[in-house]
Short mmCIF file of C-alpha atoms in Angstrom, two decimals:
data_model
loop_
_atom_site.label_atom_id
_atom_site.label_comp_id
_atom_site.label_asym_id
_atom_site.label_seq_id
_atom_site.Cartn_x
_atom_site.Cartn_y
_atom_site.Cartn_z
CA MET Y 20 -9.79 -44.35 -300.25
CA SER Y 21 -9.73 -40.74 -299.07
CA GLU Y 22 -9.88 -39.58 -302.71
CA LYS Y 23 -13.00 -41.71 -303.18
CA GLN Y 24 -14.57 -40.21 -300.07
CA ALA Y 25 -13.62 -36.73 -301.19
CA ALA Y 26 -15.27 -37.45 -304.52
CA ASN Y 27 -18.43 -38.47 -302.61
CA GLY Y 28 -18.42 -35.04 -300.96
CA LYS Y 29 -17.21 -36.28 -297.58
CA GLU Y 30 -13.68 -35.73 -296.30
CA PHE Y 31 -11.86 -38.58 -294.68
CA ASP Y 32 -11.89 -38.17 -290.94
CA PRO Y 33 -9.70 -40.56 -288.99
CA THR Y 34 -11.59 -39.77 -285.79
CA ASP Y 35 -14.95 -41.05 -287.11
CA ALA Y 36 -14.31 -44.59 -285.91
CA PHE Y 37 -13.20 -43.29 -282.52
CA ARG Y 38 -16.35 -41.16 -282.23
CA GLU Y 39 -18.62 -44.08 -283.02
CA MET Y 40 -16.86 -46.20 -280.41
CA ARG Y 41 -17.02 -43.35 -277.90
CA ASP Y 42 -20.78 -42.80 -278.44
CA THR Y 43 -21.54 -46.50 -278.09
CA TYR Y 44 -19.59 -46.59 -274.83
CA LEU Y 45 -21.28 -43.40 -273.56
CA ASP Y 46 -24.75 -44.78 -274.29
CA ALA Y 47 -24.02 -47.92 -272.30
CA TRP Y 48 -22.47 -45.89 -269.47
CA ALA Y 49 -25.42 -43.46 -269.41
CA LYS Y 50 -27.93 -46.32 -269.13
CA SER Y 51 -26.05 -47.99 -266.31
CA MET Y 52 -25.68 -44.67 -264.43
CA VAL Y 53 -29.41 -43.93 -264.71
CA ASP Y 54 -30.07 -47.36 -263.18
CA THR Y 55 -27.45 -46.75 -260.49
CA VAL Y 56 -28.81 -43.40 -259.31
CA ASN Y 57 -32.29 -44.88 -259.11
CA THR Y 58 -31.37 -47.29 -256.31
CA ASP Y 59 -31.78 -47.19 -252.55
CA ALA Y 60 -28.03 -47.67 -252.20
CA TYR Y 61 -27.33 -44.45 -254.11
CA ALA Y 62 -30.00 -42.55 -252.17
CA LYS Y 63 -28.51 -43.82 -248.91
CA ALA Y 64 -24.94 -42.94 -249.91
CA SER Y 65 -25.78 -39.43 -251.15
CA GLY Y 66 -27.95 -38.78 -248.08
CA MET Y 67 -25.12 -39.91 -245.82
CA MET Y 68 -22.60 -37.67 -247.60
CA LEU Y 69 -24.87 -34.65 -247.27
CA ASN Y 70 -25.60 -35.43 -243.64
CA ASN Y 71 -21.91 -35.78 -242.81
CA TYR Y 72 -21.09 -32.55 -244.59
CA LEU Y 73 -23.81 -30.67 -242.70
CA SER Y 74 -22.74 -32.16 -239.36
CA ALA Y 75 -19.07 -31.42 -239.96
CA SER Y 76 -19.63 -27.88 -241.20
CA SER Y 77 -22.21 -26.92 -238.58
CA PRO Y 78 -19.82 -25.96 -235.71
CA PHE Y 79 -17.61 -24.03 -238.11
CA ARG Y 80 -20.60 -22.25 -239.62
CA GLU Y 81 -21.98 -21.34 -236.21
CA ALA Y 82 -18.59 -20.03 -235.09
CA VAL Y 83 -18.26 -17.86 -238.20
CA GLU Y 84 -21.78 -16.50 -237.68
CA LYS Y 85 -21.01 -15.68 -234.03
CA VAL Y 86 -17.75 -13.90 -234.88
CA MET Y 87 -19.41 -12.04 -237.74
CA LEU Y 88 -22.25 -10.90 -235.49
CA GLN Y 89 -19.82 -9.61 -232.87
CA ALA Y 90 -17.72 -7.85 -235.51
CA LEU Y 91 -20.80 -6.16 -237.01
CA GLN Y 92 -21.92 -5.04 -233.56
CA GLN Y 93 -18.46 -3.60 -232.91
CA PHE Y 94 -18.63 -1.58 -236.10
CA SER Y 95 -22.28 -0.58 -235.50
CA MET Y 96 -23.26 -2.34 -238.70
CA PRO Y 97 -26.59 -4.12 -239.24
CA SER Y 98 -26.51 -7.90 -238.98
CA ARG Y 99 -28.15 -10.32 -241.39
CA ALA Y 100 -31.10 -10.62 -239.01
CA ASP Y 101 -31.53 -6.83 -239.06
CA VAL Y 102 -31.49 -6.73 -242.86
CA VAL Y 103 -33.93 -9.64 -243.03
CA SER Y 104 -36.24 -7.84 -240.63
CA ILE Y 105 -36.15 -4.66 -242.75
CA ALA Y 106 -36.80 -6.70 -245.90
CA GLU Y 107 -39.82 -8.35 -244.26
CA ARG Y 108 -41.20 -4.99 -243.25
CA THR Y 109 -40.68 -3.68 -246.78
CA VAL Y 110 -42.67 -6.62 -248.16
CA ASN Y 111 -45.48 -5.83 -245.70
CA ILE Y 112 -45.54 -2.25 -246.98
CA GLU Y 113 -45.59 -3.55 -250.55
CA VAL Y 114 -48.58 -5.73 -249.69
CA ARG Y 115 -50.40 -2.71 -248.25
CA LEU Y 116 -49.58 -0.72 -251.39
CA ASP Y 117 -50.87 -3.55 -253.56
CA ASP Y 118 -54.10 -3.57 -251.53
CA MET Y 119 -54.44 0.18 -252.09
CA ASP Y 120 -53.71 -0.29 -255.79
CA ALA Y 121 -56.51 -2.87 -255.92
CA LYS Y 122 -58.91 -0.46 -254.21
CA LEU Y 123 -57.96 2.35 -256.60
CA ASP Y 124 -58.50 0.05 -259.57
CA ARG Y 125 -61.95 -0.83 -258.23
CA ILE Y 126 -62.81 2.85 -257.75
CA GLU Y 127 -61.53 3.68 -261.23
CA LYS Y 128 -63.60 0.86 -262.68
CA SER Y 129 -66.76 1.91 -260.87
CA LEU Y 130 -66.29 5.50 -262.04
CA ALA Y 131 -65.75 4.38 -265.62
CA SER Y 132 -68.79 2.10 -265.64
CA PRO Y 133 -72.19 3.60 -266.56
CA ARG Y 134 -73.67 5.47 -263.57
CA PRO Y 135 -76.84 4.10 -262.02
CA ALA Y 136 -80.03 6.16 -261.97
CA SER Y 137 -79.83 9.28 -259.77
CA ARG Y 138 -82.57 7.97 -257.45
CA THR Y 139 -80.46 4.96 -256.52
CA ARG Y 140 -77.45 7.19 -255.83
CA SER Y 141 -79.34 9.54 -253.58
CA ALA Y 142 -80.77 6.55 -251.76
CA ALA Y 143 -77.31 5.13 -251.18
CA ARG Y 144 -75.70 8.34 -249.89
CA PRO Y 145 -77.50 8.82 -246.57
CA ALA Y 146 -76.54 5.31 -245.55
CA ALA Y 147 -72.86 5.96 -246.28
CA ARG Y 148 -72.57 9.37 -244.63
CA PRO Y 149 -73.43 8.49 -241.04
CA ALA Y 150 -70.99 5.63 -241.19
CA ALA Y 151 -68.25 8.04 -242.32
CA ARG Y 152 -69.15 10.46 -239.55
CA ARG Y 153 -69.14 7.68 -237.00
CA SER Y 154 -65.68 6.55 -238.03
CA ARG Y 155 -64.34 10.11 -237.87
CA LYS Y 156 -65.70 10.52 -234.34
CA LYS Y 157 -64.16 7.21 -233.37
CA GLY Y 158 -60.82 8.33 -234.76
CA ALA Y 159 -61.07 11.62 -232.83
CA LYS Y 160 -61.38 9.79 -229.57
CA MET Q 18 1.28 -39.10 -297.08
CA TYR Q 19 -1.97 -37.22 -297.77
CA GLU Q 20 -3.74 -38.83 -294.77
CA ALA Q 21 -0.78 -38.04 -292.51
CA ALA Q 22 -1.09 -34.37 -293.49
CA VAL Q 23 -4.80 -34.41 -292.61
CA VAL Q 24 -4.04 -35.93 -289.22
CA THR Q 25 -1.36 -33.32 -288.57
CA ASP Q 26 -3.76 -30.53 -289.53
CA GLN Q 27 -6.39 -31.93 -287.19
CA LEU Q 28 -3.94 -32.17 -284.31
CA LEU Q 29 -2.87 -28.57 -284.90
CA GLY Q 30 -6.51 -27.53 -284.97
CA VAL Q 31 -7.28 -29.07 -281.59
CA GLY Q 32 -5.78 -26.12 -279.70
CA GLU Q 33 -7.86 -23.67 -281.69
CA LYS Q 34 -10.94 -25.82 -281.19
CA PHE Q 35 -10.33 -25.94 -277.47
CA THR Q 36 -10.21 -22.12 -277.37
CA ASP Q 37 -13.55 -21.98 -279.25
CA PHE Q 38 -14.99 -24.57 -276.88
CA THR Q 39 -13.96 -22.62 -273.77
CA LYS Q 40 -15.39 -19.44 -275.26
CA ALA Q 41 -18.70 -21.15 -276.08
CA VAL Q 42 -19.00 -22.62 -272.57
CA THR Q 43 -18.18 -19.39 -270.74
CA THR Q 44 -20.11 -16.92 -272.94
CA LYS Q 45 -23.59 -15.96 -271.85
CA ALA Q 46 -26.13 -15.90 -274.68
CA SER Q 47 -28.53 -13.03 -275.24
CA ILE Q 48 -31.79 -14.48 -274.02
CA ALA Q 49 -35.34 -13.20 -273.30
CA GLN Q 50 -35.35 -10.69 -276.15
CA THR Q 51 -39.11 -10.40 -276.78
CA PRO Q 52 -40.18 -6.84 -275.83
CA LYS Q 53 -42.11 -6.65 -272.58
CA GLU Q 54 -43.19 -4.19 -269.91
CA LEU Q 55 -43.25 -4.60 -266.16
CA ILE Q 56 -46.78 -4.09 -264.86
CA TRP Q 57 -46.70 -5.39 -261.28
CA THR Q 58 -44.21 -6.34 -258.59
CA LEU Q 59 -44.46 -7.76 -255.10
CA ASN Q 60 -41.36 -8.69 -253.13
CA LYS Q 61 -39.19 -10.50 -255.73
CA ALA Q 62 -42.11 -11.44 -257.99
CA LYS Q 63 -42.65 -9.53 -261.21
CA LEU Q 64 -45.47 -9.65 -263.72
CA TYR Q 65 -44.56 -8.79 -267.29
CA ARG Q 66 -46.80 -8.09 -270.21
CA TYR Q 67 -45.38 -8.81 -273.66
CA ILE Q 68 -45.93 -6.01 -276.13
CA PRO Q 69 -48.65 -7.25 -278.51
CA LEU Q 70 -47.82 -7.43 -282.19
CA LEU Q 71 -51.40 -7.51 -283.41
CA PRO Q 72 -54.07 -4.81 -282.92
CA LYS Q 73 -56.63 -5.51 -280.18
CA GLU Q 74 -59.42 -6.52 -282.56
CA GLU Q 75 -57.21 -9.22 -284.08
CA ARG Q 76 -56.03 -10.63 -280.75
CA HIS Q 77 -57.69 -13.35 -278.69
CA PRO Q 78 -59.76 -11.57 -276.03
CA VAL Q 79 -58.79 -14.02 -273.27
CA PRO Q 80 -55.26 -13.25 -272.03
CA LEU Q 81 -52.74 -15.97 -271.22
CA LEU Q 82 -50.59 -16.04 -268.07
CA LEU Q 83 -47.39 -18.10 -268.02
CA VAL Q 84 -46.34 -19.45 -264.61
CA PHE Q 85 -42.97 -21.14 -264.48
CA ALA Q 86 -41.24 -23.16 -261.75
CA LEU Q 87 -39.83 -21.58 -258.60
CA MET Q 88 -36.28 -22.90 -258.94
CA ASN Q 89 -35.34 -21.85 -262.47
CA ARG Q 90 -35.56 -18.65 -264.43
CA PRO Q 91 -38.68 -18.34 -266.61
CA TYR Q 92 -36.88 -17.07 -269.70
CA ILE Q 93 -36.65 -20.65 -270.92
CA LEU Q 94 -40.06 -19.73 -272.39
CA ASP Q 95 -38.40 -16.90 -274.32
CA LEU Q 96 -35.02 -18.44 -275.01
CA LYS Q 97 -33.88 -16.59 -278.11
CA PRO Q 98 -35.39 -14.81 -281.11
CA GLY Q 99 -36.65 -17.34 -283.63
CA HIS Q 100 -36.83 -20.02 -280.96
CA SER Q 101 -39.15 -18.69 -278.32
CA PHE Q 102 -42.56 -19.92 -277.14
CA VAL Q 103 -43.35 -16.38 -276.00
CA GLU Q 104 -42.55 -14.94 -279.42
CA PHE Q 105 -44.65 -17.68 -281.07
CA MET Q 106 -47.68 -16.95 -278.88
CA VAL Q 107 -47.41 -13.17 -279.25
CA LYS Q 108 -47.28 -13.60 -283.03
CA SER Q 109 -50.31 -15.91 -282.78
CA GLY Q 110 -52.33 -13.06 -281.30
CA TYR Q 111 -52.28 -13.67 -277.55
CA ASP Q 112 -52.23 -10.99 -274.90
CA LEU Q 113 -49.40 -12.65 -273.05
CA TYR Q 114 -48.22 -12.25 -269.45
CA LEU Q 115 -45.35 -13.87 -267.59
CA LEU Q 116 -45.03 -14.22 -263.84
CA ASP Q 117 -41.39 -14.26 -262.75
CA TRP Q 118 -41.08 -15.42 -259.13
CA GLY Q 119 -37.61 -13.89 -258.81
CA THR Q 120 -34.81 -15.07 -256.53
CA PRO Q 121 -35.78 -15.62 -252.90
CA GLY Q 122 -33.47 -14.15 -250.28
CA PRO Q 123 -32.92 -15.20 -246.67
CA GLU Q 124 -35.99 -13.16 -245.71
CA ASP Q 125 -38.15 -15.40 -247.92
CA LYS Q 126 -37.20 -18.73 -246.37
CA HIS Q 127 -40.65 -19.06 -244.78
CA LEU Q 128 -42.52 -18.70 -248.11
CA LYS Q 129 -44.72 -21.71 -248.84
CA PHE Q 130 -46.97 -22.89 -251.63
CA ASP Q 131 -49.73 -21.24 -249.61
CA ASP Q 132 -48.12 -17.84 -250.20
CA TYR Q 133 -47.36 -18.40 -253.86
CA ALA Q 134 -50.79 -19.82 -254.76
CA LEU Q 135 -53.02 -17.67 -252.55
CA ASP Q 136 -51.12 -14.38 -252.20
CA TYR Q 137 -48.76 -13.74 -255.08
CA LEU Q 138 -50.66 -15.46 -257.89
CA PRO Q 139 -54.13 -13.97 -257.14
CA ARG Q 140 -52.60 -10.49 -256.80
CA ALA Q 141 -50.80 -10.87 -260.12
CA ILE Q 142 -54.02 -12.14 -261.71
CA ARG Q 143 -55.91 -9.13 -260.37
CA LYS Q 144 -53.43 -6.84 -262.09
CA LEU Q 145 -53.61 -8.90 -265.28
CA LYS Q 146 -57.39 -8.49 -265.33
CA VAL Q 147 -57.11 -4.73 -264.87
CA VAL Q 148 -54.48 -4.30 -267.59
CA SER Q 149 -56.11 -6.69 -270.08
CA GLY Q 150 -59.65 -5.56 -269.34
CA SER Q 151 -60.76 -9.18 -269.33
CA GLU Q 152 -62.41 -10.93 -266.39
CA GLU Q 153 -61.46 -14.32 -267.85
CA PHE Q 154 -57.96 -15.61 -268.47
CA SER Q 155 -55.97 -18.72 -269.37
CA MET Q 156 -53.04 -20.00 -267.38
CA LEU Q 157 -50.10 -22.19 -268.36
CA GLY Q 158 -48.13 -23.75 -265.51
CA TRP Q 159 -44.90 -25.63 -266.05
CA CYS Q 160 -43.35 -28.07 -263.57
CA ILE Q 161 -43.61 -26.56 -260.06
CA GLY Q 162 -45.52 -23.72 -261.69
CA ALA Q 163 -48.10 -26.36 -262.63
CA ILE Q 164 -48.46 -27.31 -258.95
CA ILE Q 165 -49.11 -23.66 -258.05
CA THR Q 166 -51.63 -23.17 -260.86
CA THR Q 167 -53.37 -26.43 -259.92
CA ILE Q 168 -53.72 -25.30 -256.29
CA TYR Q 169 -55.10 -21.98 -257.47
CA ALA Q 170 -57.52 -23.62 -259.93
CA ALA Q 171 -58.80 -25.92 -257.18
CA LEU Q 172 -59.12 -23.31 -254.45
CA ARG Q 173 -60.38 -20.40 -256.58
CA PRO Q 174 -62.48 -22.08 -259.29
CA ASP Q 175 -64.76 -19.05 -259.71
CA ASP Q 176 -62.00 -16.50 -260.24
CA GLY Q 177 -62.27 -16.37 -264.03
CA LEU Q 178 -59.86 -19.13 -265.02
CA ARG Q 179 -61.18 -20.37 -268.37
CA ASN Q 180 -58.32 -22.56 -269.63
CA LEU Q 181 -55.59 -24.36 -267.71
CA VAL Q 182 -52.54 -25.83 -269.46
CA LEU Q 183 -50.30 -28.03 -267.33
CA LEU Q 184 -46.85 -28.88 -268.67
CA THR Q 185 -44.93 -31.77 -267.13
CA ALA Q 186 -46.87 -31.31 -263.91
CA PRO Q 187 -45.59 -33.25 -260.86
CA LEU Q 188 -48.92 -33.85 -259.10
CA ASP Q 189 -49.09 -37.59 -258.41
CA PHE Q 190 -46.39 -38.99 -256.09
CA SER Q 191 -47.90 -42.42 -255.47
CA ASN Q 192 -45.48 -44.40 -257.65
CA LYS Q 193 -42.41 -44.31 -255.39
CA ASP Q 194 -40.41 -46.71 -257.56
CA GLY Q 195 -40.98 -44.70 -260.70
CA ILE Q 196 -39.86 -41.35 -259.26
CA THR Q 197 -36.13 -41.13 -258.53
CA PHE Q 198 -36.51 -37.95 -256.46
CA SER Q 199 -38.93 -39.80 -254.14
CA ARG Q 200 -36.20 -42.30 -253.43
CA TRP Q 201 -33.60 -39.59 -252.77
CA VAL Q 202 -35.75 -37.57 -250.36
CA ASP Q 203 -37.00 -40.61 -248.46
CA GLU Q 204 -37.02 -39.77 -244.75
CA ARG Q 205 -34.57 -42.62 -244.05
CA TYR Q 206 -31.87 -40.88 -246.11
CA PHE Q 207 -32.64 -37.18 -246.39
CA ASP Q 208 -33.05 -34.85 -243.41
CA VAL Q 209 -34.92 -31.90 -244.89
CA ASP Q 210 -34.97 -29.92 -241.64
CA LYS Q 211 -31.23 -30.24 -241.21
CA VAL Q 212 -30.65 -28.96 -244.75
CA LEU Q 213 -32.98 -26.01 -244.27
CA ALA Q 214 -31.51 -25.22 -240.84
CA ALA Q 215 -28.12 -24.92 -242.53
CA PHE Q 216 -29.14 -23.01 -245.66
CA GLY Q 217 -32.54 -21.40 -244.98
CA ASN Q 218 -33.56 -21.79 -248.62
CA MET Q 219 -32.67 -24.82 -250.71
CA PRO Q 220 -29.58 -23.64 -252.66
CA GLY Q 221 -29.94 -23.48 -256.43
CA GLU Q 222 -26.68 -25.37 -256.89
CA MET Q 223 -28.05 -28.34 -254.93
CA ILE Q 224 -31.26 -28.36 -256.94
CA ASP Q 225 -29.21 -28.17 -260.12
CA TYR Q 226 -27.04 -31.07 -258.96
CA GLY Q 227 -30.18 -33.09 -258.18
CA ALA Q 228 -31.67 -32.47 -261.61
CA LYS Q 229 -28.42 -33.26 -263.42
CA ALA Q 230 -27.64 -36.33 -261.32
CA LEU Q 231 -30.77 -38.03 -262.66
CA LYS Q 232 -28.89 -38.41 -265.97
CA PRO Q 233 -25.28 -37.81 -264.96
CA VAL Q 234 -23.52 -38.99 -268.11
CA GLU Q 235 -25.74 -36.98 -270.47
CA ASN Q 236 -25.51 -33.83 -268.37
CA TYR Q 237 -21.88 -33.88 -267.27
CA VAL Q 238 -20.25 -35.54 -270.31
CA GLY Q 239 -22.56 -35.95 -273.32
CA ASN Q 240 -23.74 -32.35 -273.22
CA TYR Q 241 -20.19 -31.01 -273.62
CA LEU Q 242 -19.23 -33.61 -276.21
CA LYS Q 243 -22.22 -32.49 -278.28
CA LEU Q 244 -20.84 -28.96 -278.24
CA TRP Q 245 -17.31 -30.15 -279.05
CA ASP Q 246 -18.52 -32.17 -282.03
CA ASN Q 247 -20.54 -29.23 -283.42
CA LEU Q 248 -18.22 -26.29 -282.82
CA ASP Q 249 -18.15 -25.55 -286.56
CA ASN Q 250 -21.96 -25.34 -286.69
CA PRO Q 251 -22.98 -21.84 -285.50
CA GLN Q 252 -26.66 -22.79 -285.18
CA VAL Q 253 -25.91 -25.65 -282.81
CA VAL Q 254 -23.43 -23.52 -280.83
CA ASP Q 255 -25.98 -20.68 -280.48
CA ALA Q 256 -28.70 -23.05 -279.31
CA TRP Q 257 -26.27 -24.77 -276.91
CA GLN Q 258 -25.14 -21.44 -275.44
CA ALA Q 259 -28.71 -20.24 -274.92
CA MET Q 260 -29.63 -23.44 -273.15
CA ASN Q 261 -26.41 -23.44 -271.12
CA THR Q 262 -27.07 -19.84 -270.05
CA TRP Q 263 -30.44 -20.92 -268.69
CA VAL Q 264 -29.21 -24.18 -267.11
CA THR Q 265 -26.43 -22.43 -265.18
CA ASP Q 266 -28.69 -19.61 -263.94
CA ASN Q 267 -29.89 -21.34 -260.78
CA VAL Q 268 -32.39 -19.99 -258.30
CA PRO Q 269 -32.76 -21.20 -254.69
CA LEU Q 270 -36.12 -22.58 -253.62
CA ALA Q 271 -37.77 -20.93 -250.61
CA GLY Q 272 -37.30 -23.15 -247.55
CA GLY Q 273 -40.99 -23.40 -246.67
CA ALA Q 274 -41.97 -24.44 -250.20
CA PHE Q 275 -39.10 -26.94 -250.40
CA ARG Q 276 -40.19 -28.56 -247.13
CA GLN Q 277 -43.77 -28.88 -248.43
CA LEU Q 278 -42.50 -30.33 -251.69
CA VAL Q 279 -40.53 -33.01 -249.87
CA VAL Q 280 -42.85 -33.80 -246.94
CA ASP Q 281 -46.33 -33.15 -248.30
CA LEU Q 282 -45.78 -34.24 -251.89
CA TYR Q 283 -42.80 -36.54 -252.45
CA ARG Q 284 -43.21 -38.41 -249.15
CA ASN Q 285 -46.94 -38.32 -248.47
CA ASP Q 286 -48.62 -37.63 -251.83
CA ARG Q 287 -51.10 -35.35 -250.07
CA LEU Q 288 -52.36 -33.59 -253.21
CA MET Q 289 -53.64 -36.72 -254.96
CA ARG Q 290 -54.93 -38.17 -251.71
CA GLY Q 291 -56.98 -35.04 -251.20
CA GLU Q 292 -55.27 -34.34 -247.88
CA TRP Q 293 -53.22 -31.27 -248.76
CA ILE Q 294 -54.24 -28.28 -246.68
CA ILE Q 295 -53.25 -24.91 -248.08
CA ARG Q 296 -53.90 -22.05 -245.67
CA GLY Q 297 -56.69 -23.94 -243.97
CA GLU Q 298 -58.37 -25.07 -247.19
CA ARG Q 299 -58.23 -28.62 -248.52
CA VAL Q 300 -57.04 -28.76 -252.13
CA ASP Q 301 -59.84 -30.69 -253.81
CA LEU Q 302 -58.92 -31.41 -257.43
CA GLY Q 303 -62.59 -32.16 -258.11
CA ARG Q 304 -63.27 -28.42 -257.84
CA ILE Q 305 -61.18 -27.71 -260.95
CA SER Q 306 -63.69 -26.90 -263.66
CA ALA Q 307 -61.54 -24.97 -266.15
CA LYS Q 308 -60.88 -26.47 -269.57
CA LEU Q 309 -57.75 -28.55 -269.13
CA LEU Q 310 -54.81 -29.52 -271.35
CA THR Q 311 -52.15 -31.68 -269.74
CA VAL Q 312 -48.89 -32.11 -271.64
CA ILE Q 313 -46.69 -35.07 -270.75
CA ALA Q 314 -43.10 -35.52 -271.92
CA GLU Q 315 -42.65 -39.24 -272.46
CA GLY Q 316 -38.90 -39.14 -271.85
CA ASP Q 317 -39.11 -36.94 -268.75
CA HIS Q 318 -36.74 -37.99 -265.96
CA ILE Q 319 -37.54 -35.04 -263.68
CA THR Q 320 -41.32 -35.42 -263.80
CA PRO Q 321 -41.94 -38.98 -265.04
CA PRO Q 322 -45.18 -39.37 -267.03
CA CYS Q 323 -46.77 -41.30 -264.15
CA GLN Q 324 -46.90 -38.05 -262.16
CA SER Q 325 -49.08 -36.07 -264.56
CA ALA Q 326 -51.77 -38.41 -265.91
CA ALA Q 327 -53.91 -39.04 -262.82
CA ILE Q 328 -55.26 -35.48 -262.61
CA MET Q 329 -57.34 -36.09 -265.73
CA SER Q 330 -59.74 -38.38 -263.86
CA ARG Q 331 -59.86 -36.18 -260.74
CA VAL Q 332 -60.98 -32.86 -262.17
CA SER Q 333 -64.59 -32.02 -262.93
CA SER Q 334 -63.68 -30.26 -266.20
CA THR Q 335 -65.74 -31.60 -269.07
CA ASP Q 336 -63.40 -30.24 -271.75
CA LYS Q 337 -60.02 -31.89 -271.14
CA GLU Q 338 -57.19 -33.41 -273.15
CA LEU Q 339 -54.06 -35.37 -272.32
CA PHE Q 340 -51.28 -34.78 -274.85
CA ARG Q 341 -48.24 -37.06 -274.80
CA ILE Q 342 -45.17 -36.01 -276.70
CA PRO Q 343 -41.73 -37.60 -277.14
CA GLY Q 344 -38.99 -35.63 -275.42
CA GLY Q 345 -37.60 -34.58 -272.07
CA HIS Q 346 -38.70 -32.22 -269.32
CA ILE Q 347 -37.25 -29.11 -270.93
CA GLY Q 348 -36.80 -30.39 -274.49
CA ILE Q 349 -40.54 -30.51 -275.27
CA MET Q 350 -40.77 -26.71 -274.85
CA ALA Q 351 -37.24 -25.53 -275.64
CA GLY Q 352 -35.78 -28.27 -277.85
CA SER Q 353 -35.30 -27.98 -281.58
CA GLY Q 354 -38.62 -29.77 -282.30
CA ALA Q 355 -40.72 -27.71 -279.86
CA GLY Q 356 -41.72 -25.16 -282.49
CA LYS Q 357 -43.06 -27.88 -284.75
CA ARG Q 358 -44.84 -30.08 -282.22
CA THR Q 359 -45.54 -28.76 -278.72
CA TRP Q 360 -46.13 -25.04 -279.35
CA PRO Q 361 -48.56 -25.50 -282.28
CA HIS Q 362 -50.50 -28.10 -280.31
CA ILE Q 363 -50.88 -25.79 -277.32
CA GLU Q 364 -51.80 -22.89 -279.59
CA ASN Q 365 -54.32 -24.98 -281.56
CA TRP Q 366 -55.93 -26.11 -278.31
CA LEU Q 367 -56.03 -22.64 -276.77
CA ALA Q 368 -57.12 -20.62 -279.82
CA PRO Q 369 -60.78 -21.71 -280.06
CA ARG Q 370 -61.05 -21.57 -276.27
CA SER Q 371 -59.67 -18.03 -276.04
CA ASP Q 372 -62.29 -16.24 -278.17
#
């Protein structure tokens, strides 16, 4: 038999039958599991497990956080809240920088675009200058 | 006698095979190889531009921005050389950009869809416009990325968005029986505030468990058996490793966004009902006027097809297409058939609309 199979270009593999059986079983198992997880009973059970875990671990977690905070204070080290606060401030600075980048891009674009007629420019300037002066005076106060 | 020798050989080979198996499972594949440059960052978000392969005059003038989900890494779009959507699109002449949301830290737990859709995305788009020199652009959103792009398209319809491609977009949450996640996060069973009080952000491992538990036998057993059966096939092993590298690279979901996902979408279906308020503005899908391609994976367990079809009748776009394709949530874009079916369809749809 194996010689015949070898002649057909396929080696005899005694595990082929096992594999077929295994795949058939897995298909059936997979279908039944998909049905199982899509039930209210499964949702209820998994929700309950998660809830119990969170309730049970909460006092322990809070205790660890408290001890850690005290230890960091003792060693004059920044706490998680301090680091978070610094990170938030850094993001605010990044936002400001991005705003400035946007303004610079707009300026660059307006400089690169064809200039309007000189009459229009000279007409626009007087309106802009007093405003600039006003803001400088305001800043000086 | 001959068969007994074969059996003995096979038994002896099992140890060696097991070593190969362990190596394949634990080795990280080289992924995201397509050359790119970083052009913008904000907090953890990064905008990349892929280095074009074609000269400017041969490229499509309208650039394309890829927006992936918040809770997985976006390099699934650039899995490995020879099997990469990014590589395919760059070769097809697109000026291609990818927005990587990054990994949120404890300081980002307050981030919501409001921030992603109305702060991060518009800022990234502004930079894209400057770098590409085009006022118009196309956007492709996948999964949660499709929610963000939809919000943006509805709230900023005049911002230059010409084409919108939505892949497996979870937008309609009305069919509670057809969406397993809706059942799991039902308020009777799942206390979202308690979870977020404990973790701040939704841990990536829990999201990964949730996604895998939808098809537990395939993900926890069948997936590894497939590798075991094909250990002598380097192509299958390479593809498996690349996918496994991506699957095991989990990202937490910012607490604020996770809460909105559960409360506003899965429980109350506020987007489709037209009741979702993002930073004081109601998300009205009727304001979406961009050309629209919606891709639905017919075998999708994560975003069942019933979640993506309804948008077609809500938008005011006149040029729109619904494309259904056999396959799963990830398989349609990263599976072995993606390069023959999904990618060419998206490219064929986008090409005439990007000139």
